[in-house]
Short mmCIF file of C-alpha atoms in Angstrom, two decimals:
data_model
loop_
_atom_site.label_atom_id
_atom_site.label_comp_id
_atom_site.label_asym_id
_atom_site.label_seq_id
_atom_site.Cartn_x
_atom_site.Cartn_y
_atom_site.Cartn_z
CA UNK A 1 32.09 -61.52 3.02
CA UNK A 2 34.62 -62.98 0.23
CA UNK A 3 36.93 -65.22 0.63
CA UNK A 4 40.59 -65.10 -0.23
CA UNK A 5 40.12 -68.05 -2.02
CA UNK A 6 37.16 -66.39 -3.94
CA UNK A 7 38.91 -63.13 -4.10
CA UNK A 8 41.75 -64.64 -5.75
CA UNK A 9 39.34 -66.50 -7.95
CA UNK A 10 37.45 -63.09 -9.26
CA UNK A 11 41.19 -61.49 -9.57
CA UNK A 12 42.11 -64.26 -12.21
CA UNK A 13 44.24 -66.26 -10.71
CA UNK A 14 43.95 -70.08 -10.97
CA UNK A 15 40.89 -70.87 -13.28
CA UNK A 16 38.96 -69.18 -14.87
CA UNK A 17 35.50 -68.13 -14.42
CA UNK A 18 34.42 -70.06 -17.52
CA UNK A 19 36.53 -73.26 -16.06
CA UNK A 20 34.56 -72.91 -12.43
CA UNK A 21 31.39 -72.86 -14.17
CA UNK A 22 31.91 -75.79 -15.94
CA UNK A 23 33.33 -77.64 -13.42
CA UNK A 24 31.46 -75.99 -10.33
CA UNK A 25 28.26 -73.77 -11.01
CA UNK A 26 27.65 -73.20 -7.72
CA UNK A 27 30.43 -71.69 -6.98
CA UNK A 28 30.55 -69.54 -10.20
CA UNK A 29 27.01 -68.58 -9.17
CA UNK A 30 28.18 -67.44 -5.90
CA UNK A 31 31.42 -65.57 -7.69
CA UNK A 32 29.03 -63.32 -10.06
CA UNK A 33 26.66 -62.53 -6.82
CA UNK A 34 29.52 -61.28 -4.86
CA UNK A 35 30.96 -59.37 -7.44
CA UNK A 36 27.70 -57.51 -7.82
CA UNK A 37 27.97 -54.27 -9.25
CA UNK A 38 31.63 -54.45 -9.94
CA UNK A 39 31.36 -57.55 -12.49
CA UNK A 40 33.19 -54.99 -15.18
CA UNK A 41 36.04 -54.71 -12.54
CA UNK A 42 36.41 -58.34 -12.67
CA UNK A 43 35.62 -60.05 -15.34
CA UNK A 44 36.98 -57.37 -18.34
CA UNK A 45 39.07 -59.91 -20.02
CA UNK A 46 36.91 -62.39 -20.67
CA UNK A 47 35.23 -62.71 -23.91
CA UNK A 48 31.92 -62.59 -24.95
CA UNK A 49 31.51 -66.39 -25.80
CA UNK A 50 33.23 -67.09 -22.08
CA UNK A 51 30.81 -64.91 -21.02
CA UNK A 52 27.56 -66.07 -22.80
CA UNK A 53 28.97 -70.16 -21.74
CA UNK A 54 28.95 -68.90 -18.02
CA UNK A 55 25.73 -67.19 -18.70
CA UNK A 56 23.85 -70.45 -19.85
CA UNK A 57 25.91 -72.66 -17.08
CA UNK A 58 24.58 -70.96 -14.14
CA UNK A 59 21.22 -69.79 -15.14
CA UNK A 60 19.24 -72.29 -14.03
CA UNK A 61 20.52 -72.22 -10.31
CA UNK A 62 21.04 -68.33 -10.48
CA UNK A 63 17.76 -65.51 -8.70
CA UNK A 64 16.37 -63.25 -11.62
CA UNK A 65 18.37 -60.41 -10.24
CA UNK A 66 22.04 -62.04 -11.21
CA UNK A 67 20.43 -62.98 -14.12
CA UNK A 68 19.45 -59.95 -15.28
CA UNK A 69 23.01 -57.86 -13.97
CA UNK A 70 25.12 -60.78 -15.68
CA UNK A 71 22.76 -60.21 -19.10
CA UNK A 72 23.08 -56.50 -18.86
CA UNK A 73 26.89 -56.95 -18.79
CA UNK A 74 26.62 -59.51 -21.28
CA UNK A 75 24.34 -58.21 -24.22
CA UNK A 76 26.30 -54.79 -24.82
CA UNK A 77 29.53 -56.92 -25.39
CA UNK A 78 28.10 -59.29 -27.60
CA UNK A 79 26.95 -56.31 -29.64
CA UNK A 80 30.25 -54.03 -29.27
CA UNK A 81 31.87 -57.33 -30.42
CA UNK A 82 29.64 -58.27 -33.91
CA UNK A 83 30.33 -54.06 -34.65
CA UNK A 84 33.95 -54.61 -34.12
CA UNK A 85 33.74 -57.65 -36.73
CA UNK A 86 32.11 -56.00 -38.81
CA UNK A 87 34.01 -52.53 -38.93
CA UNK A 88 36.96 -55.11 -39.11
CA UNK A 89 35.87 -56.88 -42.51
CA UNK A 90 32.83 -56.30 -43.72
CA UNK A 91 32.77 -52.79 -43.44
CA UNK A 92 36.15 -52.45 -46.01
CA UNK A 93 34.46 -54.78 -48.52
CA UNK A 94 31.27 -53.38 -49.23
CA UNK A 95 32.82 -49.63 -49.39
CA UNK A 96 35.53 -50.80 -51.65
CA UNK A 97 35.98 -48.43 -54.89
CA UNK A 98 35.88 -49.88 -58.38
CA UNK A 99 37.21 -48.78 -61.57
CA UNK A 100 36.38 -45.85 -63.44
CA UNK A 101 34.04 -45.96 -66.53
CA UNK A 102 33.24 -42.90 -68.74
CA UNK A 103 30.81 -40.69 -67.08
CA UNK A 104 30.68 -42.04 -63.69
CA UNK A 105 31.60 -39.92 -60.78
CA UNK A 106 35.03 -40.41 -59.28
CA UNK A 107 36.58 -41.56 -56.05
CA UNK A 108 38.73 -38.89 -54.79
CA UNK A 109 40.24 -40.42 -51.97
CA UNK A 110 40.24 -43.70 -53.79
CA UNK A 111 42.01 -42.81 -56.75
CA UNK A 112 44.83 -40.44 -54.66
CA UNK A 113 45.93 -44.04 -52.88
CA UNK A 114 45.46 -45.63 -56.29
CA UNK A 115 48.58 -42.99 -57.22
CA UNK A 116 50.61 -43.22 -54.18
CA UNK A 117 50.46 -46.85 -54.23
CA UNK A 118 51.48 -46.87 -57.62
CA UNK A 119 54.87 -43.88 -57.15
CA UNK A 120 52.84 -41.37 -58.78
CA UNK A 121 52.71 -37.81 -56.83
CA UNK A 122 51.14 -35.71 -59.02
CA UNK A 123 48.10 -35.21 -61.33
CA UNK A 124 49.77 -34.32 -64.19
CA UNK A 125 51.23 -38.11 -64.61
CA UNK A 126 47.92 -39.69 -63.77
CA UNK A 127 46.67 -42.55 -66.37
CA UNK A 128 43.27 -43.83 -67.14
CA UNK A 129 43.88 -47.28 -65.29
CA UNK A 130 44.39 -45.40 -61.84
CA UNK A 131 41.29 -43.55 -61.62
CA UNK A 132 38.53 -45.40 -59.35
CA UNK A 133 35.13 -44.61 -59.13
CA UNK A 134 32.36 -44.41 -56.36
CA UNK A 135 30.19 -47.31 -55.84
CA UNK A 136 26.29 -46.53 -57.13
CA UNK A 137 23.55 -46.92 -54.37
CA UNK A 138 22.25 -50.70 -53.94
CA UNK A 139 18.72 -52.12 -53.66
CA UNK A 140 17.72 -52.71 -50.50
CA UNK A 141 17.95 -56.29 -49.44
CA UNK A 142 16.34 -58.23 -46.19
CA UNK A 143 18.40 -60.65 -44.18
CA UNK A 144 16.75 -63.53 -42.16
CA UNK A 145 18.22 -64.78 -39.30
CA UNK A 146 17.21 -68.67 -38.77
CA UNK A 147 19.07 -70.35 -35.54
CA UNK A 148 18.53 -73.93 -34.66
CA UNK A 149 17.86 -73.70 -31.35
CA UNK A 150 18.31 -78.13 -30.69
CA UNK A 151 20.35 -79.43 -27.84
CA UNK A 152 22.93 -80.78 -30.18
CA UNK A 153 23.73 -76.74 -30.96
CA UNK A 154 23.87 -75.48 -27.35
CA UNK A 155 27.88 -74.93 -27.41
CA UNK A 156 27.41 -73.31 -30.28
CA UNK A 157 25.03 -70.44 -29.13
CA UNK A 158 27.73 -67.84 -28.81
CA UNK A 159 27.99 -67.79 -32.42
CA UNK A 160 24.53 -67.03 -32.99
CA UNK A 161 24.53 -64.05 -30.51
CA UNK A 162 27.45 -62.41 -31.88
CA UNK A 163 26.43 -63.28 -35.45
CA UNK A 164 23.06 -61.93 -35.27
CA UNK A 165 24.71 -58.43 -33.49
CA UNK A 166 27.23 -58.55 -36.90
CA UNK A 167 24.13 -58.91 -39.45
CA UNK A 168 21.71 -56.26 -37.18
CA UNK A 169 24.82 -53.87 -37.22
CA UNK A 170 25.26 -54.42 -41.00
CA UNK A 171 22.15 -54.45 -42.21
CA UNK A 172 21.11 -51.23 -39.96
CA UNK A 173 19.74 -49.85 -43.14
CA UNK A 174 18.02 -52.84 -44.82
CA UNK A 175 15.28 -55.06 -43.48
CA UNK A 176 16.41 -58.08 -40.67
CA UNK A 177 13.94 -60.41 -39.21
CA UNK A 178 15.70 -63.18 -36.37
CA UNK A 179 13.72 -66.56 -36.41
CA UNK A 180 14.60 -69.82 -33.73
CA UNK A 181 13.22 -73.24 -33.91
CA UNK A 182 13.28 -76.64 -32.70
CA UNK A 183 9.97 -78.63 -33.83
CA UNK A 184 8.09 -74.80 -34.15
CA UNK A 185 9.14 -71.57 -34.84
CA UNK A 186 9.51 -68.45 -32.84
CA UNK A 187 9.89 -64.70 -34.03
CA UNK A 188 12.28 -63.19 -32.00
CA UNK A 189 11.99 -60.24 -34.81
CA UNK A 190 9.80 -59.53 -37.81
CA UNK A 191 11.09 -57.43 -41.15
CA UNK A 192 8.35 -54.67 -40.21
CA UNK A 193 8.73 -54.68 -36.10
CA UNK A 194 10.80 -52.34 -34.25
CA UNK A 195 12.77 -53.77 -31.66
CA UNK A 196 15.69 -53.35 -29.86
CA UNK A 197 18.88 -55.19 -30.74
CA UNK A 198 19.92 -55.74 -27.58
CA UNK A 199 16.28 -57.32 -26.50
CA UNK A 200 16.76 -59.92 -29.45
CA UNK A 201 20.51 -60.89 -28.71
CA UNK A 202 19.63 -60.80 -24.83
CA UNK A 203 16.68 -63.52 -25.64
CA UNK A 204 19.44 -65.34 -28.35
CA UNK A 205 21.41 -66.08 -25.06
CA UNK A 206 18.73 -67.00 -22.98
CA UNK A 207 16.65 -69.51 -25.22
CA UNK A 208 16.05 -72.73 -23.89
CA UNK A 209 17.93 -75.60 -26.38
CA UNK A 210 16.48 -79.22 -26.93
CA UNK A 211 13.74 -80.77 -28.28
CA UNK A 212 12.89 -82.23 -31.99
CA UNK A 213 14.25 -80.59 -35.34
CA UNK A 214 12.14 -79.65 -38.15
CA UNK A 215 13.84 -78.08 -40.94
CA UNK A 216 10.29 -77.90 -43.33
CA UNK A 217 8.56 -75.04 -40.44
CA UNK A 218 10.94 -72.64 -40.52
CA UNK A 219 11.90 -72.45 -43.95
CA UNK A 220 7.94 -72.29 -44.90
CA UNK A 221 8.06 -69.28 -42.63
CA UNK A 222 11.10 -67.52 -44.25
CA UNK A 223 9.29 -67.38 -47.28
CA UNK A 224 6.10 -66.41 -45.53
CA UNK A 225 7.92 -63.27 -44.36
CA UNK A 226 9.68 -62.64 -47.51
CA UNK A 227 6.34 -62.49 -49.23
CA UNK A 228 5.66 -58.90 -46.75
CA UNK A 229 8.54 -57.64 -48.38
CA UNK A 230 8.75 -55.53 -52.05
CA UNK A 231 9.88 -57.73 -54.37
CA UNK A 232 12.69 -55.89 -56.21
CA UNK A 233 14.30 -56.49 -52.23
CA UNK A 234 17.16 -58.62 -52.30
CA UNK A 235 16.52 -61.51 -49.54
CA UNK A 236 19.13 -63.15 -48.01
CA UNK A 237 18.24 -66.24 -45.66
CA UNK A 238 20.77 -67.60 -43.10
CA UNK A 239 20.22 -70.73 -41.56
CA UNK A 240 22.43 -71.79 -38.83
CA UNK A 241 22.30 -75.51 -38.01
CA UNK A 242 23.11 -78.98 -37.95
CA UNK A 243 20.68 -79.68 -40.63
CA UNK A 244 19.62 -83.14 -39.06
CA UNK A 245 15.59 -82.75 -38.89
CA UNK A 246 14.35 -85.90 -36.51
CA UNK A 247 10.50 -84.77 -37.48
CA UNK A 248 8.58 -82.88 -40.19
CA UNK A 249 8.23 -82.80 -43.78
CA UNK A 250 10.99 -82.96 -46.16
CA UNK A 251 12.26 -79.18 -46.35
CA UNK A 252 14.16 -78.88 -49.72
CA UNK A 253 11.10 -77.89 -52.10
CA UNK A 254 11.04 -75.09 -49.31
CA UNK A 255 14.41 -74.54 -49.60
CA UNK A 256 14.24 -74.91 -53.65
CA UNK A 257 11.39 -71.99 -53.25
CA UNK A 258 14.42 -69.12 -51.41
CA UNK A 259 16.38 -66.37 -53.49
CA UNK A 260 19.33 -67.38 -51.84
CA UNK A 261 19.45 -69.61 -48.98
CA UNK A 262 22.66 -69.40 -46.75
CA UNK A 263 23.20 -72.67 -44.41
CA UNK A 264 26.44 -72.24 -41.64
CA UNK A 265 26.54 -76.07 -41.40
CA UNK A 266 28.19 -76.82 -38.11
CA UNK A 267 29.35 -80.52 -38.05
CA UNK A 268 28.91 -82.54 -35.38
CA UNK A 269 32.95 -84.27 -35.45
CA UNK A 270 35.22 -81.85 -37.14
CA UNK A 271 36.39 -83.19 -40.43
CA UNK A 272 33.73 -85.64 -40.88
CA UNK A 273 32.23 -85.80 -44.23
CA UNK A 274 28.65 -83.90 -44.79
CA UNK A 275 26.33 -86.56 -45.61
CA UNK A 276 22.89 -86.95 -45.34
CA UNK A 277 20.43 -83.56 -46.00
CA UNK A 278 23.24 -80.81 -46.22
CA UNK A 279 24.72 -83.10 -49.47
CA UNK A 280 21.07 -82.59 -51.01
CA UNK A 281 20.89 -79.03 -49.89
CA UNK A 282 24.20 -78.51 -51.73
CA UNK A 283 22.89 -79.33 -54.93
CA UNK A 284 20.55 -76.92 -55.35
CA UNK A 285 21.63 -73.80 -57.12
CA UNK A 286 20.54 -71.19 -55.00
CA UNK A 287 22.28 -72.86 -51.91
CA UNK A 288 25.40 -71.75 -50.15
CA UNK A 289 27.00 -74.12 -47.62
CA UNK A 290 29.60 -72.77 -45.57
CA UNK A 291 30.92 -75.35 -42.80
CA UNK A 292 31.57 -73.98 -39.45
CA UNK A 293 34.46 -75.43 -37.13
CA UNK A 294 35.53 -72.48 -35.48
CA UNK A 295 34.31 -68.85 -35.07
CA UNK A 296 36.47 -67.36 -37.94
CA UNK A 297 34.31 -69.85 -40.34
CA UNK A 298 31.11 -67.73 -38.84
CA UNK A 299 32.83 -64.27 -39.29
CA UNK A 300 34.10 -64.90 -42.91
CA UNK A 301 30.25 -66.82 -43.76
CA UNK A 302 28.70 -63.23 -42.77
CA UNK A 303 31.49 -61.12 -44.91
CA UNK A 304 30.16 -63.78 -48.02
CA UNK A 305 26.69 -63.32 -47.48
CA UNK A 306 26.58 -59.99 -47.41
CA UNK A 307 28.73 -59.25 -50.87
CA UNK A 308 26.72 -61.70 -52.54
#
């Protein structure tokens, strides 16, 4: 039986599910078990990252069956989410026209809103400048996926679930490998293994944070698994972390050793200065830093990365 105060509760009024399960995990482990089957009905309007921070709240005191029903209402939205990011962004820039040069085939489409915008309605007043031609077919590139999996990131999970669905979705037709790490590595995903999306977000979500940092492991690895792929592939390497190592070698003649090396630097205190390793990292020329204080800093890193 429910409660009317849990009834109320699951209908949205007072707090929120996220709030109880911060504040009371018990009880917001007791609110997904009655809900059941009819989680959707309730708990629509919350977003992914409110659901992935209930997820990880409640998990520990939660049976594998309301684990697995939350994750199988979770996963598909992260994913649905990184697609709708993408479609929303990325999808415009790297379709974008350019303009026409001698010989080239033209943009049709492209080049009729290149006229409208500019008041012209008919072909007969067309001029050179107008025209815009259709972007050539790219070399393949591979995209590596490297999440920090330390306890000092565990609020920050969220983005790494719904970034990793944005690069998968993007990158459907390139290579993608997903790496975490604390003081090892794990393969979540290798360039050459099929897997399912949603298995690798789903385990994203569930990973266990803590433990040391070492930054030397993982980027050896990267360029262990770059080395499986042809080499006129463009490889793109994403780190996501705090980059404070507490163990391990020093990791920027690894770093030094990447095509292009990507770091989304989240900062512990927002709008405190760098410092330390990610001020080193930044001087090398085939770094990118982009700090992260807020989810639109993840979205717009991605949209960068991949139009490199």
């Amino acid at each position: 039986m429910i409660s009317m105060g849990e009834q109320a509760l699951m209908e949205g009024k007072g707090r929120s599910l996220k709030e109880i399960s911060e504040i009371n995990p018990k009880l917001a482990k007791r609110l997904v078990e009655k809900a059941g089957k009819f989680i959707n009905t309730y708990w629509s309007h919350l977003s992914s990252h409110d659901l992935i921070q209930v997820y990880r709240n409640i998990k520990s005191m939660a049976q594998k069956e309301e684990r697995r029903r939350l994750l199988e209402y979770v996963v598909p939205r992260v994913i649905l989410e990184g697609h709708r990011l993408y479609d929303a962004g990325l999808k415009v820039k790297m379709n974008e026209s350019r303009p026409y040069r001698p010989g080239e085939e033209w943009d049709h489409e492209a080049t009729l809103e290149s006229m409208f915008s500019s008041g012209i309605s008919g072909p007969h007043h067309l001029y050179y400048e107008l025209i815009r031609a259709q972007r050539k077919g790219r070399t393949k590139r591979a995209f590596m996926v490297i999440a920090d999996k330390s306890s000092s990131l565990t609020d920050w999970i969220h983005f790494v679930a719904v970034g990793t669905g944005m690069v998968a979705y993007a990158a459907q037709w390139d290579f993608i490998s997903v790496m975490i790490f604390d003081k090892e590595v794990e393969f979540l995903k290798h360039f050459h293994e099929a897997k399912d999306l949603g298995r690798v977000i789903e385990q994203v979500i569930d990973m266990d944070s803590g433990g040391a940092t070492d930054l030397y492991k993982p980027l050896e690895a990267t360029i262990k698994e770059f080395a499986l792929i042809p080499l006129i592939t463009k490889k793109r390497a994403i780190l996501v972390s705090d980059c404070i190592p507490t163990m391990g070698r020093d990791p920027l003649a690894m770093a030094s050793q990447l095509e292009s090396l990507n770091i989304f630097f989240f900062p512990h205190h927002a709008g405190t200065g760098r410092g330390g390793l990610i001020e080193e990292f930044e001087k090398l020329p085939n770094v990118h830093i982009f700090p992260i204080n807020r989810f639109d800093d993840f979205t717009h890193g991605i949209y960068e990365v991949f139009t490199q």
